[in-house]
Each structure stands twice: as structure tokens, then as C-alpha cells.
Amino acid sequence: MPLVTSTEMFKKAYDGGYAIGAFNVNNMEIVQAITEACAEEKSPVILQVSKGARAYANHTYLVKLVEAAVAECPGIPVALHLDHGPDFATCKSCIDGGFTSVMIDCSSMPFEENVKITKQVVEYAHDHGVVVEAELGTLAGVEDDVKVSAADSSYTRPEEVQEFVEKTGCDSLAIAIGTSHGAYKFTADQCTRNEKGILVPPPLRFDVLEEVSKRLPGFPIVLHGSSSVPQDYVKMINDNGGKMPDAVGIPEEQLRKAASLSVCKINIDSDLRLAMTGTIRQFMAEHPDKFDPREYLKPARANIKELVRHKLKNVLGCAGKA
């Protein structure tokens, strides 16, 4: 099965009350872990590449890694997506270079400027058989080249979404309902603490999601910044020389609820990084004599695979939907 767009994935997800996992990839081990988990769970998947990943690993290497994964896992639909494309030129490069989906992120710009650039990308992408994700509302947090302060973040305005989609022709829309990029999604002041002293973040704004869904019936919605920041991996990092106090993510039960509504794509990146880093830190601490990268990357890959498997089955609900 060749690379596909997300069109059919999203239609089935919307009708079936589940979401597709969009996992960020940066290297071979992450690509292998994600796609092997999806193949075993018979799940469709979106592999997404950020501007930072392209700068780190090179566009060609990443595309070839994904093509290798498609060859190794022929039974599942795989889309290759640009995450947070900052401008038309970056989107065009990815469209011309084999991606089947791109995101143009002009959410920090005024509404009309966002419409103008998004429409330009949509017209070029559709002419080349590629689909486009756009964004309204601005998520706080830091991830790769995306850096937005809490003061500069904003919830999506439901009254704008219908006009935006009609004017741009985008195929899916990322909205801001309280998720956030990175491993530090909320400050301690924004949270409460449970009986174990662990931070509990504020709930997502499902009222915004529901109003957007009413105004865009049947239209696929996307959630960025949706890692749950597993506390066992945070502890693993901290127990082995790391310093990540009060790292907190989005509760998985809230993501499952979103997936049962109109959210068809949920982005996950930080959780993969935490699993890899925690595993490597622990391995290094337990085996200070080791220096072969294969020896510590192998268990890191295995833990990412199990994390993805958990997300597919228990959070996204897309296991068995390939």
C-alpha cells in the first residue's frame, strides 16, 4: 500500500468515534517503533515531520525512512504529514517532495492573513493531490520551532471557523481548547494537586469543541499538543540524573472523550521523547560500561512501541481500524 492522504482515515474516524494518532518522527528507531505497533494493532497512522525534524535529519532521509516503513508494514494506511509548516515555501517543498498532507500554521497572524496564506497552500496542495490542515487559535508551549507564551495563546473562536473553512478550502482544522505543546503544558498555578501531590491540569474546553462541531458538522478537527506526559517516564528521567519537576500533560481520559466527538487527529510527540530519553538515561546509569548505541536504542525503541500501542488501544480508539 503506498502512502495515502488522511481523507479516508478521517471520514472513518469521524463516523466511528475515534481519532488517528499523528506521531512525530525524527529518526529510524521512532519510525520503526510507531509503525510496528500500528501494524500489530492493525491501525492507520499519520507520521508527521516538523520543520525542526527536517533540519535535523534532512527531508530525504525522513521520506526514505517512512517509505521503508510502508514497505515493511504494507497492511496499514500511512500518511506522511508536515507538522506546523510556517510558510508557503516549506509546504510547497514537502508537497513536491512526497508528503501526502501538510499543515500551514498561520494561527498567530490576523484572521485575513491566515486565510490568505492558507488558501494559497490549499490551492497548490489540491492541485498535487495533497490535503491541508490549518489552524485557528494559538496553543501555548514550546516544541521544536513553535514557541508561544501563555499570554499570547488564545482559544479558538467558534464564530470564525465556518468562514475560515469556506474561504480557505482546508481539509481539517486544528483548534485550541486547552492543550499545549511540550512537556510543561501548564504552570503549577494553573493546576491543582491530587492526594499524591501530582499536578492535575485544568480540563479541556469541550464547550468550544462542541460549538465548533455544530458549526462544522462532519468536518475533521485536530488537537495539537496532546501528549499526556507519562509520569513513570518523567520519574525515570528524574531518577537517573534528569531535572523535569512538575512536567504535566493532558489526561488521557479527556483525549479519549475528544476522540469520541469530532476530533479525528491527535498529535503526540513529547510522550515519545520522554519514553526514549527515560529509557536511555536508565540504561546508561545501569550500564556505565556500555557505549554501543544499538544497546540503548533497542530498549528505547521497544518502550516507544509499547507506548504507541497503549495510545492506539486505550486513548485514540483506532486499533483494528486499518
mmCIF file of N, CA and C in Angstrom, residues 165-255:
data_model
loop_
_atom_site.group_PDB
_atom_site.id
_atom_site.type_symbol
_atom_site.label_atom_id
_atom_site.label_comp_id
_atom_site.label_asym_id
_atom_site.label_seq_id
_atom_site.Cartn_x
_atom_site.Cartn_y
_atom_site.Cartn_z
ATOM 1 N N VAL A 165 -13.057 28.022 7.038
ATOM 2 C CA VAL A 165 -13.028 26.803 6.235
ATOM 3 C C VAL A 165 -13.582 27.065 4.832
ATOM 4 N N GLU A 166 -14.655 27.842 4.750
ATOM 5 C CA GLU A 166 -15.241 28.143 3.442
ATOM 6 C C GLU A 166 -14.305 28.975 2.575
ATOM 7 N N LYS A 167 -13.605 29.914 3.178
ATOM 8 C CA LYS A 167 -12.728 30.798 2.407
ATOM 9 C C LYS A 167 -11.423 30.113 1.993
ATOM 10 N N THR A 168 -10.937 29.199 2.822
ATOM 11 C CA THR A 168 -9.641 28.581 2.538
ATOM 12 C C THR A 168 -9.744 27.265 1.794
ATOM 13 N N GLY A 169 -10.807 26.494 2.051
ATOM 14 C CA GLY A 169 -10.928 25.166 1.468
ATOM 15 C C GLY A 169 -10.059 24.122 2.141
ATOM 16 N N CYS A 170 -9.594 24.407 3.368
ATOM 17 C CA CYS A 170 -8.744 23.436 4.083
ATOM 18 C C CYS A 170 -9.524 22.152 4.359
ATOM 19 N N ASP A 171 -8.785 21.072 4.557
ATOM 20 C CA ASP A 171 -9.394 19.749 4.707
ATOM 21 C C ASP A 171 -9.602 19.337 6.160
ATOM 22 N N SER A 172 -8.875 19.947 7.081
ATOM 23 C CA SER A 172 -9.049 19.698 8.513
ATOM 24 C C SER A 172 -8.605 20.956 9.247
ATOM 25 N N LEU A 173 -9.042 21.069 10.492
ATOM 26 C CA LEU A 173 -8.773 22.299 11.240
ATOM 27 C C LEU A 173 -8.298 21.982 12.644
ATOM 28 N N ALA A 174 -7.108 22.486 12.977
ATOM 29 C CA ALA A 174 -6.598 22.384 14.344
ATOM 30 C C ALA A 174 -7.170 23.530 15.161
ATOM 31 N N ILE A 175 -7.688 23.211 16.345
ATOM 32 C CA ILE A 175 -8.276 24.229 17.201
ATOM 33 C C ILE A 175 -7.610 24.223 18.567
ATOM 34 N N ALA A 176 -7.758 25.313 19.281
ATOM 35 C CA ALA A 176 -7.164 25.472 20.607
ATOM 36 C C ALA A 176 -8.257 25.388 21.660
ATOM 37 N N ILE A 177 -8.240 24.307 22.465
ATOM 38 C CA ILE A 177 -9.245 24.138 23.517
ATOM 39 C C ILE A 177 -8.591 23.871 24.876
ATOM 40 N N GLY A 178 -7.284 24.166 24.972
ATOM 41 C CA GLY A 178 -6.622 23.999 26.267
ATOM 42 C C GLY A 178 -5.453 23.044 26.255
ATOM 43 N N THR A 179 -5.174 22.402 25.104
ATOM 44 C CA THR A 179 -3.954 21.604 25.003
ATOM 45 C C THR A 179 -2.773 22.557 24.821
ATOM 46 N N SER A 180 -1.565 22.016 24.918
ATOM 47 C CA SER A 180 -0.386 22.884 24.874
ATOM 48 C C SER A 180 0.824 22.059 24.450
ATOM 49 N N HIS A 181 1.763 22.691 23.760
ATOM 50 C CA HIS A 181 2.942 21.983 23.275
ATOM 51 C C HIS A 181 3.947 21.712 24.401
ATOM 52 N N GLY A 182 4.722 20.651 24.220
ATOM 53 C CA GLY A 182 5.827 20.377 25.124
ATOM 54 C C GLY A 182 5.450 19.524 26.323
ATOM 55 N N ALA A 183 6.413 19.348 27.231
ATOM 56 C CA ALA A 183 6.212 18.533 28.432
ATOM 57 C C ALA A 183 5.741 19.354 29.624
ATOM 58 N N TYR A 184 5.839 20.685 29.513
ATOM 59 C CA TYR A 184 5.372 21.584 30.582
ATOM 60 C C TYR A 184 4.170 22.355 30.055
ATOM 61 N N LYS A 185 3.029 21.677 30.010
ATOM 62 C CA LYS A 185 1.857 22.246 29.368
ATOM 63 C C LYS A 185 1.147 23.281 30.239
ATOM 64 N N PHE A 186 1.361 23.181 31.534
ATOM 65 C CA PHE A 186 0.687 24.092 32.465
ATOM 66 C C PHE A 186 1.647 24.460 33.590
ATOM 67 N N THR A 187 1.484 25.659 34.111
ATOM 68 C CA THR A 187 2.244 26.036 35.295
ATOM 69 C C THR A 187 1.576 25.432 36.525
ATOM 70 N N ALA A 188 2.319 25.363 37.610
ATOM 71 C CA ALA A 188 1.751 24.819 38.851
ATOM 72 C C ALA A 188 0.548 25.643 39.308
ATOM 73 N N ASP A 189 0.571 26.951 39.042
ATOM 74 C CA ASP A 189 -0.536 27.819 39.445
ATOM 75 C C ASP A 189 -1.817 27.518 38.682
ATOM 76 N N GLN A 190 -1.682 26.954 37.486
ATOM 77 C CA GLN A 190 -2.857 26.623 36.682
ATOM 78 C C GLN A 190 -3.481 25.296 37.101
ATOM 79 N N CYS A 191 -2.780 24.532 37.909
ATOM 80 C CA CYS A 191 -3.199 23.174 38.259
ATOM 81 C C CYS A 191 -3.601 23.075 39.729
ATOM 82 N N THR A 192 -4.212 21.952 40.051
ATOM 83 C CA THR A 192 -4.399 21.554 41.445
ATOM 84 C C THR A 192 -3.487 20.346 41.677
ATOM 85 N N ARG A 193 -3.393 19.884 42.894
ATOM 86 C CA ARG A 193 -2.599 18.684 43.195
ATOM 87 C C ARG A 193 -3.498 17.613 43.811
ATOM 88 N N ASN A 194 -3.286 16.369 43.390
ATOM 89 C CA ASN A 194 -4.068 15.276 43.972
ATOM 90 C C ASN A 194 -3.450 14.821 45.286
ATOM 91 N N GLU A 195 -3.988 13.739 45.836
ATOM 92 C CA GLU A 195 -3.544 13.280 47.148
ATOM 93 C C GLU A 195 -2.083 12.819 47.149
ATOM 94 N N LYS A 196 -1.543 12.498 45.964
ATOM 95 C CA LYS A 196 -0.137 12.100 45.855
ATOM 96 C C LYS A 196 0.782 13.281 45.562
ATOM 97 N N GLY A 197 0.198 14.471 45.498
ATOM 98 C CA GLY A 197 0.995 15.652 45.224
ATOM 99 C C GLY A 197 1.285 15.882 43.754
ATOM 100 N N ILE A 198 0.654 15.092 42.882
ATOM 101 C CA ILE A 198 0.868 15.221 41.439
ATOM 102 C C ILE A 198 -0.052 16.295 40.878
ATOM 103 N N LEU A 199 0.488 17.097 39.979
ATOM 104 C CA LEU A 199 -0.298 18.173 39.390
ATOM 105 C C LEU A 199 -1.447 17.628 38.542
ATOM 106 N N VAL A 200 -2.607 18.251 38.682
ATOM 107 C CA VAL A 200 -3.781 17.907 37.870
ATOM 108 C C VAL A 200 -4.134 19.135 37.039
ATOM 109 N N PRO A 201 -4.033 19.046 35.716
ATOM 110 C CA PRO A 201 -4.242 20.226 34.875
ATOM 111 C C PRO A 201 -5.701 20.623 34.775
ATOM 112 N N PRO A 202 -5.964 21.842 34.332
ATOM 113 C CA PRO A 202 -7.353 22.266 34.131
ATOM 114 C C PRO A 202 -7.981 21.481 32.987
ATOM 115 N N PRO A 203 -9.303 21.290 33.018
ATOM 116 C CA PRO A 203 -9.960 20.486 31.970
ATOM 117 C C PRO A 203 -9.957 21.199 30.624
ATOM 118 N N LEU A 204 -10.027 20.395 29.571
ATOM 119 C CA LEU A 204 -10.134 20.955 28.232
ATOM 120 C C LEU A 204 -11.478 21.656 28.053
ATOM 121 N N ARG A 205 -11.510 22.603 27.141
ATOM 122 C CA ARG A 205 -12.723 23.374 26.876
ATOM 123 C C ARG A 205 -13.604 22.632 25.860
ATOM 124 N N PHE A 206 -14.313 21.630 26.366
ATOM 125 C CA PHE A 206 -15.181 20.868 25.473
ATOM 126 C C PHE A 206 -16.350 21.704 24.959
ATOM 127 N N ASP A 207 -16.678 22.782 25.658
ATOM 128 C CA ASP A 207 -17.730 23.659 25.151
ATOM 129 C C ASP A 207 -17.317 24.309 23.835
ATOM 130 N N VAL A 208 -16.038 24.659 23.726
ATOM 131 C CA VAL A 208 -15.526 25.227 22.469
ATOM 132 C C VAL A 208 -15.557 24.170 21.373
ATOM 133 N N LEU A 209 -15.101 22.961 21.684
ATOM 134 C CA LEU A 209 -15.116 21.874 20.703
ATOM 135 C C LEU A 209 -16.533 21.591 20.219
ATOM 136 N N GLU A 210 -17.476 21.531 21.134
ATOM 137 C CA GLU A 210 -18.858 21.226 20.754
ATOM 138 C C GLU A 210 -19.462 22.322 19.891
ATOM 139 N N GLU A 211 -19.146 23.580 20.182
ATOM 140 C CA GLU A 211 -19.668 24.677 19.371
ATOM 141 C C GLU A 211 -19.039 24.678 17.989
ATOM 142 N N VAL A 212 -17.737 24.390 17.908
ATOM 143 C CA VAL A 212 -17.076 24.278 16.608
ATOM 144 C C VAL A 212 -17.716 23.156 15.795
ATOM 145 N N SER A 213 -17.988 22.032 16.443
ATOM 146 C CA SER A 213 -18.571 20.883 15.749
ATOM 147 C C SER A 213 -19.964 21.201 15.209
ATOM 148 N N LYS A 214 -20.723 21.986 15.943
ATOM 149 C CA LYS A 214 -22.056 22.383 15.459
ATOM 150 C C LYS A 214 -21.948 23.236 14.207
ATOM 151 N N ARG A 215 -20.940 24.088 14.169
ATOM 152 C CA ARG A 215 -20.776 24.995 13.032
ATOM 153 C C ARG A 215 -20.103 24.322 11.849
ATOM 154 N N LEU A 216 -19.413 23.194 12.099
ATOM 155 C CA LEU A 216 -18.738 22.445 11.028
ATOM 156 C C LEU A 216 -19.127 20.968 11.123
ATOM 157 N N PRO A 217 -20.397 20.642 10.891
ATOM 158 C CA PRO A 217 -20.819 19.245 11.030
ATOM 159 C C PRO A 217 -20.091 18.334 10.044
ATOM 160 N N GLY A 218 -19.568 17.225 10.582
ATOM 161 C CA GLY A 218 -18.877 16.245 9.749
ATOM 162 C C GLY A 218 -17.460 16.610 9.378
ATOM 163 N N PHE A 219 -16.972 17.737 9.854
ATOM 164 C CA PHE A 219 -15.642 18.216 9.463
ATOM 165 C C PHE A 219 -14.605 17.753 10.478
ATOM 166 N N PRO A 220 -13.458 17.223 10.006
ATOM 167 C CA PRO A 220 -12.443 16.690 10.939
ATOM 168 C C PRO A 220 -11.690 17.782 11.691
ATOM 169 N N ILE A 221 -11.657 17.638 13.007
ATOM 170 C CA ILE A 221 -10.967 18.562 13.904
ATOM 171 C C ILE A 221 -9.687 17.902 14.416
ATOM 172 N N VAL A 222 -8.666 18.731 14.647
ATOM 173 C CA VAL A 222 -7.346 18.253 15.063
ATOM 174 C C VAL A 222 -6.971 18.868 16.410
ATOM 175 N N LEU A 223 -6.336 18.063 17.265
ATOM 176 C CA LEU A 223 -5.783 18.568 18.522
ATOM 177 C C LEU A 223 -4.271 18.459 18.501
ATOM 178 N N HIS A 224 -3.598 19.590 18.641
ATOM 179 C CA HIS A 224 -2.146 19.616 18.802
ATOM 180 C C HIS A 224 -1.814 19.577 20.295
ATOM 181 N N GLY A 225 -0.536 19.383 20.610
ATOM 182 C CA GLY A 225 -0.096 19.458 21.995
ATOM 183 C C GLY A 225 -0.812 18.491 22.910
ATOM 184 N N SER A 226 -0.982 17.237 22.461
ATOM 185 C CA SER A 226 -1.839 16.296 23.188
ATOM 186 C C SER A 226 -1.090 15.137 23.831
ATOM 187 N N SER A 227 0.169 15.336 24.120
ATOM 188 C CA SER A 227 0.877 14.321 24.896
ATOM 189 C C SER A 227 0.390 14.333 26.345
ATOM 190 N N SER A 228 0.408 13.168 26.958
ATOM 191 C CA SER A 228 -0.079 13.048 28.336
ATOM 192 C C SER A 228 1.042 13.094 29.366
ATOM 193 N N VAL A 229 2.287 13.136 28.891
ATOM 194 C CA VAL A 229 3.473 13.219 29.761
ATOM 195 C C VAL A 229 3.413 12.138 30.845
ATOM 196 N N PRO A 230 3.591 10.869 30.450
ATOM 197 C CA PRO A 230 3.506 9.754 31.411
ATOM 198 C C PRO A 230 4.459 9.953 32.591
ATOM 199 N N GLN A 231 3.897 9.890 33.782
ATOM 200 C CA GLN A 231 4.685 10.193 34.966
ATOM 201 C C GLN A 231 5.724 9.128 35.277
ATOM 202 N N ASP A 232 5.520 7.896 34.772
ATOM 203 C CA ASP A 232 6.544 6.879 35.015
ATOM 204 C C ASP A 232 7.822 7.208 34.248
ATOM 205 N N TYR A 233 7.682 7.795 33.056
ATOM 206 C CA TYR A 233 8.880 8.182 32.303
ATOM 207 C C TYR A 233 9.493 9.469 32.843
ATOM 208 N N VAL A 234 8.670 10.371 33.339
ATOM 209 C CA VAL A 234 9.208 11.566 33.994
ATOM 210 C C VAL A 234 10.033 11.143 35.209
ATOM 211 N N LYS A 235 9.497 10.200 35.991
ATOM 212 C CA LYS A 235 10.216 9.702 37.170
ATOM 213 C C LYS A 235 11.509 8.990 36.748
ATOM 214 N N MET A 236 11.445 8.210 35.684
ATOM 215 C CA MET A 236 12.630 7.508 35.195
ATOM 216 C C MET A 236 13.731 8.498 34.829
ATOM 217 N N ILE A 237 13.341 9.587 34.196
ATOM 218 C CA ILE A 237 14.308 10.626 33.838
ATOM 219 C C ILE A 237 14.892 11.271 35.088
ATOM 220 N N ASN A 238 14.011 11.656 36.016
ATOM 221 C CA ASN A 238 14.466 12.345 37.224
ATOM 222 C C ASN A 238 15.299 11.443 38.130
ATOM 223 N N ASP A 239 14.974 10.157 38.144
ATOM 224 C CA ASP A 239 15.721 9.211 38.981
ATOM 225 C C ASP A 239 17.110 8.910 38.423
ATOM 226 N N ASN A 240 17.337 9.302 37.181
ATOM 227 C CA ASN A 240 18.615 8.989 36.546
ATOM 228 C C ASN A 240 19.317 10.238 36.027
ATOM 229 N N GLY A 241 19.274 11.271 36.861
ATOM 230 C CA GLY A 241 20.047 12.474 36.582
ATOM 231 C C GLY A 241 19.309 13.591 35.890
ATOM 232 N N GLY A 242 18.049 13.383 35.517
ATOM 233 C CA GLY A 242 17.289 14.420 34.838
ATOM 234 C C GLY A 242 16.694 15.429 35.802
ATOM 235 N N LYS A 243 16.232 16.531 35.261
ATOM 236 C CA LYS A 243 15.594 17.578 36.073
ATOM 237 C C LYS A 243 14.354 18.054 35.342
ATOM 238 N N MET A 244 13.233 17.383 35.607
ATOM 239 C CA MET A 244 11.958 17.746 34.990
ATOM 240 C C MET A 244 10.879 17.862 36.059
ATOM 241 N N PRO A 245 11.014 18.823 36.970
ATOM 242 C CA PRO A 245 9.996 18.970 38.017
ATOM 243 C C PRO A 245 8.682 19.482 37.448
ATOM 244 N N ASP A 246 7.584 18.904 37.918
ATOM 245 C CA ASP A 246 6.243 19.385 37.588
ATOM 246 C C ASP A 246 5.917 19.341 36.100
ATOM 247 N N ALA A 247 6.517 18.410 35.352
ATOM 248 C CA ALA A 247 6.100 18.191 33.968
ATOM 249 C C ALA A 247 4.739 17.517 33.989
ATOM 250 N N VAL A 248 3.792 18.051 33.238
ATOM 251 C CA VAL A 248 2.420 17.540 33.277
ATOM 252 C C VAL A 248 1.790 17.666 31.899
ATOM 253 N N GLY A 249 0.936 16.687 31.556
ATOM 254 C CA GLY A 249 0.310 16.676 30.239
ATOM 255 C C GLY A 249 -1.202 16.632 30.305
ATOM 256 N N ILE A 250 -1.808 16.226 29.187
ATOM 257 C CA ILE A 250 -3.265 16.172 29.065
ATOM 258 C C ILE A 250 -3.757 14.807 29.529
ATOM 259 N N PRO A 251 -4.690 14.741 30.469
ATOM 260 C CA PRO A 251 -5.200 13.445 30.927
ATOM 261 C C PRO A 251 -5.760 12.619 29.769
ATOM 262 N N GLU A 252 -5.423 11.350 29.749
ATOM 263 C CA GLU A 252 -5.814 10.510 28.623
ATOM 264 C C GLU A 252 -7.317 10.351 28.491
ATOM 265 N N GLU A 253 -8.033 10.377 29.608
ATOM 266 C CA GLU A 253 -9.488 10.221 29.501
ATOM 267 C C GLU A 253 -10.124 11.409 28.787
ATOM 268 N N GLN A 254 -9.513 12.587 28.897
ATOM 269 C CA GLN A 254 -10.040 13.740 28.174
ATOM 270 C C GLN A 254 -9.761 13.625 26.677
ATOM 271 N N LEU A 255 -8.619 13.073 26.330
ATOM 272 C CA LEU A 255 -8.315 12.854 24.918
ATOM 273 C C LEU A 255 -9.241 11.801 24.326
#
